[in-house]
Coordinates of C-alpha atoms in Angstrom, one line a residue:
M22 CA 75.2 140.5 97.6
R23 CA 77.8 139.2 95.2
K24 CA 79.8 142.4 95.7
V25 CA 79.7 142.0 99.5
A26 CA 80.9 138.4 99.2
H27 CA 83.6 139.5 96.9
F28 CA 84.8 142.3 99.2
C29 CA 84.8 139.9 102.2
A30 CA 86.7 137.3 100.3
I31 CA 89.4 139.8 99.3
A32 CA 89.7 141.0 103.0
V33 CA 89.9 137.5 104.3
A34 CA 92.4 136.5 101.6
Q35 CA 94.7 139.4 102.5
M36 CA 94.6 138.4 106.2
L37 CA 95.3 134.8 105.4
L38 CA 98.2 135.7 103.1
L39 CA 99.8 137.6 106.0
S40 CA 99.4 134.7 108.3
Q41 CA 100.7 132.0 105.9
P42 CA 104.1 130.6 107.2
H43 CA 105.3 130.2 103.6
A44 CA 103.9 133.4 102.3
Q45 CA 106.3 135.8 104.0
T46 CA 106.9 139.2 102.5
R47 CA 109.6 141.7 102.9
D48 CA 109.1 145.2 104.1
I49 CA 107.9 146.7 100.8
S50 CA 108.8 150.3 101.9
V51 CA 112.4 149.2 102.2
H52 CA 112.8 146.6 99.6
G53 CA 109.9 147.3 97.2
E54 CA 109.4 143.5 96.8
M55 CA 106.9 140.8 97.8
L56 CA 107.9 137.2 97.9
D57 CA 104.5 135.7 97.3
R58 CA 101.3 136.6 95.6
I59 CA 97.7 135.3 95.5
A60 CA 97.0 133.1 92.5
A61 CA 93.3 132.6 93.3
I62 CA 90.7 133.5 96.0
V63 CA 88.6 130.5 96.9
N64 CA 85.7 131.3 99.2
D65 CA 87.5 132.4 102.4
G66 CA 90.7 130.7 101.4
L67 CA 93.3 131.1 98.7
V68 CA 95.8 129.5 96.4
L69 CA 99.3 131.1 96.5
K70 CA 101.5 131.8 93.5
S71 CA 104.4 129.9 95.2
E72 CA 102.2 126.8 95.5
L73 CA 101.1 127.2 91.9
D74 CA 104.8 127.5 90.8
V75 CA 105.9 124.4 92.7
Q76 CA 103.1 122.3 91.2
I77 CA 103.8 123.6 87.7
V78 CA 107.5 122.5 88.0
T79 CA 106.4 119.1 89.4
V80 CA 104.0 118.5 86.5
Q81 CA 106.5 119.7 83.9
K82 CA 109.2 117.3 85.3
R83 CA 106.8 114.4 85.3
L84 CA 105.7 115.0 81.7
Q85 CA 109.3 115.3 80.6
E86 CA 110.2 112.0 82.3
Q87 CA 107.3 110.5 80.4
R88 CA 108.6 112.1 77.2
V89 CA 105.4 114.0 76.6
E90 CA 105.7 117.1 74.5
L91 CA 104.9 120.0 76.8
P92 CA 102.0 122.3 75.9
S93 CA 102.4 126.0 76.4
Q94 CA 103.2 127.5 79.8
S95 CA 99.8 129.1 79.9
V96 CA 97.9 125.8 79.3
I97 CA 99.8 124.0 82.1
Q98 CA 99.4 127.0 84.4
Q99 CA 95.6 127.0 83.9
Q100 CA 95.3 123.2 84.3
V101 CA 97.3 123.3 87.5
L102 CA 95.5 126.3 88.9
D103 CA 92.1 124.6 88.2
R104 CA 93.3 121.5 90.1
L105 CA 94.6 123.6 93.0
V106 CA 91.3 125.5 93.2
L107 CA 89.3 122.3 93.2
Q108 CA 91.6 120.9 95.9
E109 CA 91.1 124.0 98.1
I110 CA 87.3 123.7 97.7
Q111 CA 87.4 120.1 98.7
L112 CA 89.7 120.8 101.7
Q113 CA 87.3 123.5 102.8
R114 CA 84.4 121.1 102.4
A115 CA 86.3 118.5 104.5
K116 CA 86.9 121.1 107.3
H117 CA 83.2 122.1 107.2
V118 CA 82.0 118.6 107.8
G119 CA 84.7 117.9 110.5
L120 CA 86.7 115.4 108.5
T121 CA 90.2 115.1 109.7
I122 CA 93.1 112.6 109.2
T123 CA 94.7 111.6 112.5
D124 CA 98.4 111.1 112.9
E125 CA 97.7 107.4 113.5
Q126 CA 95.9 107.1 110.1
L127 CA 98.7 109.1 108.4
N128 CA 101.4 106.9 109.9
G129 CA 99.5 103.8 108.8
A130 CA 99.5 105.1 105.2
L131 CA 103.1 106.0 105.3
Q132 CA 104.0 102.6 106.8
E133 CA 102.3 100.9 103.8
I134 CA 104.3 103.1 101.4
A135 CA 107.5 102.2 103.2
A136 CA 106.6 98.5 103.1
R137 CA 105.8 98.6 99.4
N138 CA 109.2 100.2 98.7
K139 CA 110.9 97.7 101.1
I140 CA 112.1 100.5 103.4
P141 CA 111.9 100.3 107.2
F142 CA 109.4 103.0 108.4
D143 CA 112.0 104.7 110.6
Q144 CA 114.3 105.1 107.5
L145 CA 111.6 106.7 105.3
P146 CA 112.6 110.3 106.1
T147 CA 116.2 109.5 105.1
A148 CA 115.2 107.8 101.9
L149 CA 113.0 110.7 100.9
A150 CA 115.8 113.2 101.8
A151 CA 118.1 111.3 99.4
Q152 CA 115.6 112.1 96.7
G153 CA 115.4 115.8 97.7
V154 CA 112.0 115.4 99.4
D155 CA 111.4 117.1 102.7
Y156 CA 109.7 114.5 105.0
K157 CA 107.5 117.1 106.8
Q158 CA 106.2 118.5 103.6
Y159 CA 105.7 114.9 102.3
R160 CA 103.6 114.1 105.4
E161 CA 101.4 117.1 104.9
S162 CA 101.0 116.3 101.2
M163 CA 100.0 112.7 102.1
R164 CA 97.5 114.1 104.7
K165 CA 95.9 116.2 102.0
E166 CA 95.6 113.2 99.7
L167 CA 94.0 111.1 102.4
T168 CA 91.6 113.9 103.3
L169 CA 90.5 114.2 99.6
S170 CA 90.1 110.5 99.1
T171 CA 88.2 110.1 102.4
L172 CA 85.9 113.1 101.5
Q173 CA 85.1 111.5 98.1
Q174 CA 84.4 108.2 99.8
R175 CA 82.0 110.0 102.1
D176 CA 80.3 112.4 99.6
V177 CA 80.4 110.3 96.4
I178 CA 81.2 106.6 96.7
A179 CA 79.1 106.0 99.8
H180 CA 76.0 107.3 97.9
I181 CA 76.5 105.1 94.9
N182 CA 73.8 102.4 95.0
V183 CA 74.0 99.0 93.3
S184 CA 70.6 97.4 92.8
P185 CA 70.2 93.6 92.6
R186 CA 69.1 94.0 89.0
E187 CA 72.3 95.9 88.1
L188 CA 74.3 93.1 89.8
E189 CA 72.6 90.4 87.8
Q190 CA 73.0 92.4 84.6
Y191 CA 76.7 92.9 85.3
L192 CA 77.2 89.1 85.9
A193 CA 75.3 88.4 82.7
R194 CA 77.6 90.7 80.8
Q195 CA 80.6 89.0 82.3
Q196 CA 79.7 85.9 80.4
N197 CA 80.8 87.9 77.4
A198 CA 84.5 87.3 77.0
A199 CA 84.9 90.9 76.0
A200 CA 83.5 92.1 79.3
N201 CA 86.1 90.0 81.1
D202 CA 88.9 91.6 79.2
E203 CA 91.0 94.4 80.6
F204 CA 91.4 97.6 78.7
N205 CA 94.1 100.3 79.0
V206 CA 92.1 103.5 78.2
S207 CA 92.8 107.2 77.9
H208 CA 90.0 109.8 77.8
I209 CA 89.3 113.5 77.3
L210 CA 86.4 115.2 78.9
L211 CA 85.0 118.5 77.7
S212 CA 82.6 119.4 80.5
L213 CA 79.4 121.2 80.1
P214 CA 78.3 124.1 82.5
A215 CA 75.4 123.1 84.8
A216 CA 73.0 125.4 82.9
A217 CA 74.6 125.5 79.4
T218 CA 73.1 127.8 76.8
P219 CA 72.4 126.5 73.3
Q220 CA 75.4 128.6 72.1
Q221 CA 77.7 127.0 74.7
L222 CA 76.5 123.5 73.8
E223 CA 77.2 124.2 70.1
E224 CA 80.7 125.6 70.9
I225 CA 81.7 122.7 73.1
S226 CA 80.3 120.2 70.6
H227 CA 82.4 121.7 67.8
K228 CA 85.4 121.7 70.0
A229 CA 84.9 118.0 70.9
Q230 CA 84.6 117.1 67.2
D231 CA 87.8 119.1 66.5
V232 CA 89.8 117.4 69.3
A233 CA 88.5 113.9 68.3
S234 CA 89.5 114.6 64.7
R235 CA 93.0 115.7 65.6
A236 CA 93.5 112.7 67.8
G237 CA 92.2 110.4 65.1
K238 CA 94.7 111.8 62.6
G239 CA 97.6 110.9 64.9
E240 CA 98.1 114.0 67.1
D241 CA 99.4 113.0 70.5
F242 CA 96.4 112.1 72.7
G243 CA 98.2 112.8 76.0
Q244 CA 99.1 116.3 74.9
L245 CA 95.5 116.9 73.7
A246 CA 94.2 115.8 77.0
I247 CA 96.6 118.1 78.9
A248 CA 95.6 121.0 76.8
N249 CA 91.9 120.5 76.5
S250 CA 90.5 118.0 79.0
N251 CA 88.5 119.1 82.1
S252 CA 88.9 115.7 83.8
Q253 CA 90.9 115.2 86.9
T254 CA 93.2 112.9 84.7
A255 CA 94.1 115.7 82.3
L256 CA 97.6 116.3 83.7
D257 CA 98.2 112.5 83.4
G258 CA 97.5 112.7 79.7
G259 CA 94.0 111.5 80.2
Q260 CA 95.1 108.0 81.3
L261 CA 92.6 105.8 83.1
G262 CA 95.1 102.9 83.2
W263 CA 94.2 99.2 83.1
R264 CA 90.6 98.4 84.1
K265 CA 88.3 95.4 83.7
G266 CA 85.7 95.9 81.0
T267 CA 82.9 96.0 83.6
Q268 CA 84.8 98.4 85.8
L269 CA 84.5 101.0 83.0
P270 CA 81.5 103.3 82.7
Q271 CA 79.1 101.5 80.4
F272 CA 79.3 104.1 77.6
I273 CA 83.1 103.6 77.5
L274 CA 82.8 99.8 77.6
D275 CA 80.3 100.0 74.7
L276 CA 83.0 101.9 72.7
V277 CA 86.2 100.0 73.5
V278 CA 84.8 96.5 72.9
K279 CA 84.4 97.5 69.2
M280 CA 87.8 99.3 69.0
K281 CA 91.3 98.2 68.1
P282 CA 94.3 99.4 70.1
G283 CA 95.2 102.9 68.9
D284 CA 91.6 103.7 67.8
V285 CA 90.0 107.0 69.0
S286 CA 86.3 107.3 69.4
E287 CA 83.9 110.0 68.2
P288 CA 82.7 112.3 71.0
V289 CA 80.1 110.8 73.3
R290 CA 77.8 113.1 75.4
T291 CA 76.9 112.2 79.0
P292 CA 75.5 114.5 81.8
S293 CA 79.0 115.6 82.6
G294 CA 80.0 116.6 79.1
Y295 CA 81.6 115.3 75.9
H296 CA 84.0 112.3 76.2
I297 CA 86.6 111.2 73.7
V298 CA 88.1 107.8 74.3
K299 CA 91.3 106.1 73.1
L300 CA 92.0 102.4 73.5
N301 CA 95.7 101.9 74.1
E302 CA 95.9 98.2 74.8
R303 CA 93.7 95.2 75.6
R304 CA 94.3 91.9 77.4
S305 CA 92.0 89.0 78.5
G306 CA 91.6 86.1 80.9
E307 CA 90.0 85.1 84.2
V308 CA 91.9 82.8 86.6
P309 CA 89.8 80.4 88.8
V310 CA 90.1 81.2 92.5
I311 CA 90.7 78.1 94.6
V312 CA 90.9 78.6 98.4
S313 CA 91.2 76.5 101.5
Q314 CA 88.2 76.9 103.8
I315 CA 87.5 75.8 107.4
H316 CA 84.2 75.2 109.1
V317 CA 84.1 76.1 112.8
R318 CA 81.7 76.9 115.6
H319 CA 82.7 78.7 118.7
I320 CA 81.5 80.0 122.1
L321 CA 82.5 83.6 123.0
M322 CA 82.5 85.0 126.5
K323 CA 83.6 88.5 127.6
P324 CA 85.0 89.7 130.9
N325 CA 82.8 92.2 132.7
E326 CA 82.5 93.9 136.1
L327 CA 81.5 90.6 137.8
D328 CA 83.8 88.2 135.8
D329 CA 87.4 89.0 135.3
E330 CA 89.7 87.3 132.7
A331 CA 90.5 84.3 134.9
T332 CA 86.9 83.7 135.8
V333 CA 85.8 83.8 132.1
R334 CA 88.6 81.4 131.1
E335 CA 87.5 79.0 133.9
K336 CA 83.9 79.1 132.8
L337 CA 84.8 78.2 129.2
A338 CA 87.1 75.4 130.4
K339 CA 84.1 73.9 132.3
L340 CA 81.8 74.3 129.3
R341 CA 84.5 72.5 127.2
E342 CA 84.5 69.6 129.7
R343 CA 80.7 69.3 129.6
I344 CA 80.8 69.1 125.8
L345 CA 83.6 66.5 125.9
K346 CA 81.4 64.4 128.2
G347 CA 78.6 64.4 125.6
E348 CA 76.6 67.6 126.0
D349 CA 75.6 69.4 122.7
F350 CA 78.0 72.1 121.6
A351 CA 75.3 73.9 119.7
G352 CA 72.8 73.9 122.6
I353 CA 75.4 75.3 125.0
A354 CA 76.6 77.9 122.4
A355 CA 73.0 79.1 121.8
T356 CA 72.5 79.9 125.5
A357 CA 76.0 80.8 126.7
S358 CA 77.8 82.5 123.8
E359 CA 78.0 86.3 123.7
D360 CA 78.5 86.4 119.9
P361 CA 75.2 87.7 118.6
G362 CA 76.1 86.8 115.0
T363 CA 76.6 83.1 115.6
A364 CA 74.9 82.2 118.9
P365 CA 71.4 81.7 117.3
D366 CA 73.0 79.1 115.0
G367 CA 74.7 77.2 117.8
G368 CA 78.0 79.1 117.4
D369 CA 78.3 78.0 113.7
A370 CA 80.5 80.5 111.8
G371 CA 80.0 78.6 108.5
W372 CA 82.6 78.0 105.9
A373 CA 85.3 80.7 106.0
G374 CA 88.3 81.4 103.8
P375 CA 91.6 83.1 104.6
G376 CA 91.4 86.4 106.3
T377 CA 87.9 85.9 107.7
F378 CA 89.1 85.8 111.3
V379 CA 91.5 87.9 113.3
P380 CA 95.1 86.7 113.4
E381 CA 95.0 85.5 117.0
F382 CA 91.9 83.4 116.3
D383 CA 93.5 81.8 113.2
K384 CA 96.7 81.0 115.2
A385 CA 94.8 79.4 118.0
I386 CA 92.9 77.0 115.7
A387 CA 95.6 76.3 113.1
D388 CA 96.4 72.8 114.3
L389 CA 92.9 71.6 115.3
K390 CA 91.8 68.3 113.8
D391 CA 88.3 67.6 112.7
N392 CA 85.8 67.7 115.7
E393 CA 88.6 68.7 118.1
I394 CA 87.7 71.4 120.6
S395 CA 90.4 74.0 121.5
E396 CA 91.4 75.0 124.9
P397 CA 90.1 78.5 125.9
F398 CA 92.0 81.3 124.2
K399 CA 91.8 85.1 124.1
T400 CA 91.4 87.5 121.2
R401 CA 90.6 91.2 121.1
Y402 CA 86.8 90.2 121.3
G403 CA 87.0 88.1 124.4
W404 CA 87.6 84.4 125.3
H405 CA 86.7 81.5 123.0
I406 CA 86.5 77.8 122.7
V407 CA 86.3 76.5 119.1
Q408 CA 85.4 73.2 117.5
M409 CA 86.8 72.4 114.1
L410 CA 84.0 70.9 112.0
G411 CA 85.9 70.3 108.8
T412 CA 88.2 71.7 106.0
R413 CA 87.8 71.8 102.3
T414 CA 89.3 73.1 99.1
Y415 CA 86.7 75.4 97.5
D416 CA 86.3 77.0 94.1
S417 CA 85.3 80.5 95.2
T418 CA 85.4 81.9 91.6
D419 CA 81.6 82.6 91.6
D420 CA 81.7 84.2 95.1
V421 CA 84.7 86.3 94.3
R422 CA 83.1 87.3 91.0
R423 CA 80.0 88.6 92.8
Q424 CA 82.0 90.5 95.3
K425 CA 84.1 92.0 92.5
A426 CA 81.0 92.7 90.5
Y427 CA 79.5 94.9 93.3
A428 CA 82.8 96.8 93.7
A429 CA 83.2 97.1 90.0
I430 CA 79.7 98.6 89.4
R431 CA 80.4 101.2 92.0
E432 CA 83.8 101.9 90.5
S433 CA 82.3 102.2 87.0
K434 CA 79.9 104.9 88.4
T435 CA 82.6 106.7 90.4
D436 CA 84.3 108.7 87.7
E437 CA 81.1 110.2 86.3
E438 CA 79.6 110.9 89.7
T439 CA 82.9 112.4 91.0
E440 CA 83.1 114.8 88.0
L441 CA 79.5 115.9 88.6
W442 CA 80.1 116.3 92.3
L443 CA 83.3 118.4 91.7
R444 CA 81.3 120.5 89.2
R445 CA 78.6 121.2 91.8
L446 CA 81.3 122.1 94.4
R447 CA 83.0 124.4 91.9
D448 CA 79.7 126.0 90.8
D449 CA 78.7 126.7 94.4
A450 CA 82.1 128.3 95.3
F451 CA 83.3 131.8 95.0
V452 CA 86.5 131.8 92.9
E453 CA 88.4 134.7 91.6
T454 CA 91.7 134.1 89.8
K455 CA 94.5 136.7 90.0
M456 CA 96.7 135.3 87.3

């Protein structure tokens, strides 16, 4: 069966190569030369040598800009090829589950990039061209990145559970000043095969000890990561960047709180393999979060086949007059409002901070005084009247801490779960390298 799969993969790869727009070949009978080759067959897809070469040049340029001593060409080639193979496996997975990035989503991401760089969106192609970057290729590269991140959100992050007990334990750890600190960490992963033999375990364990020893004696950690790490951060020199202590996997936090900047840990084994951690820098501090909040209640009505926009607006205007004459806002809201989230509470939306409501809602109520009721106004959800119940300055540090705690616990699990997920995808794929 394996031979049949191999034969089919070769046949499909050859057909795909002929159909690739960037994998053109000359007439070999005339010129005796082919412009592209297959670097790896991945299930029914492939990685091209031209793609591999472009990525190698990109990685080498980035490492040179970071003044990192380059490892051998063969090491960089293998790391880049491994990354491209994993990328192809993930893109195939995305296609299989019907995951696509629309032009609207892509344009939204590009607009954010342009805004961060203070460039008008319509001038982004010109700005990229000035840096020697083709806009069309840049768009497709960004589409791939969005596809991969959305797939990981779907297949990994969405399945990471945070229990109430974990949340409380996290908050308890936050009382420890060390847990509130931020750590700049680098790390090397020597992954273990899914069904590792005792001999493989021993070999990888010895290699981990050797790499840790070399790093501890001052050998460049980034170069060791590039040459040896199986993590997705390998070509970034193993850098995880700045993270809150409780955003780190627990085993890494347990290490770094006891380390001084520059220290390198002994290898630590987890289900994904052996990890070697270096603490680069450490900083501390939590700033209180003080926000302005408003307390409002509202009545929402929506146009339908019987009531057009003007009719709904008039109905709300009449309800407003009834309330101004003394009828109970909450009682009317409970029976007339079409907002299922607030109607049972008499339209009460509770205390809300900045960004809670849509912009058109915020704009319409911005100048309301306490107990004042707005004229009917429209948002994307329908027509509203709103009563301002009060304003306050609120210390939301605890609320924000709990929100961040939930997100941080998920993030702390993401690296390990992603590595395990990628390993499963890789193990289930048919891959044959041609280099």
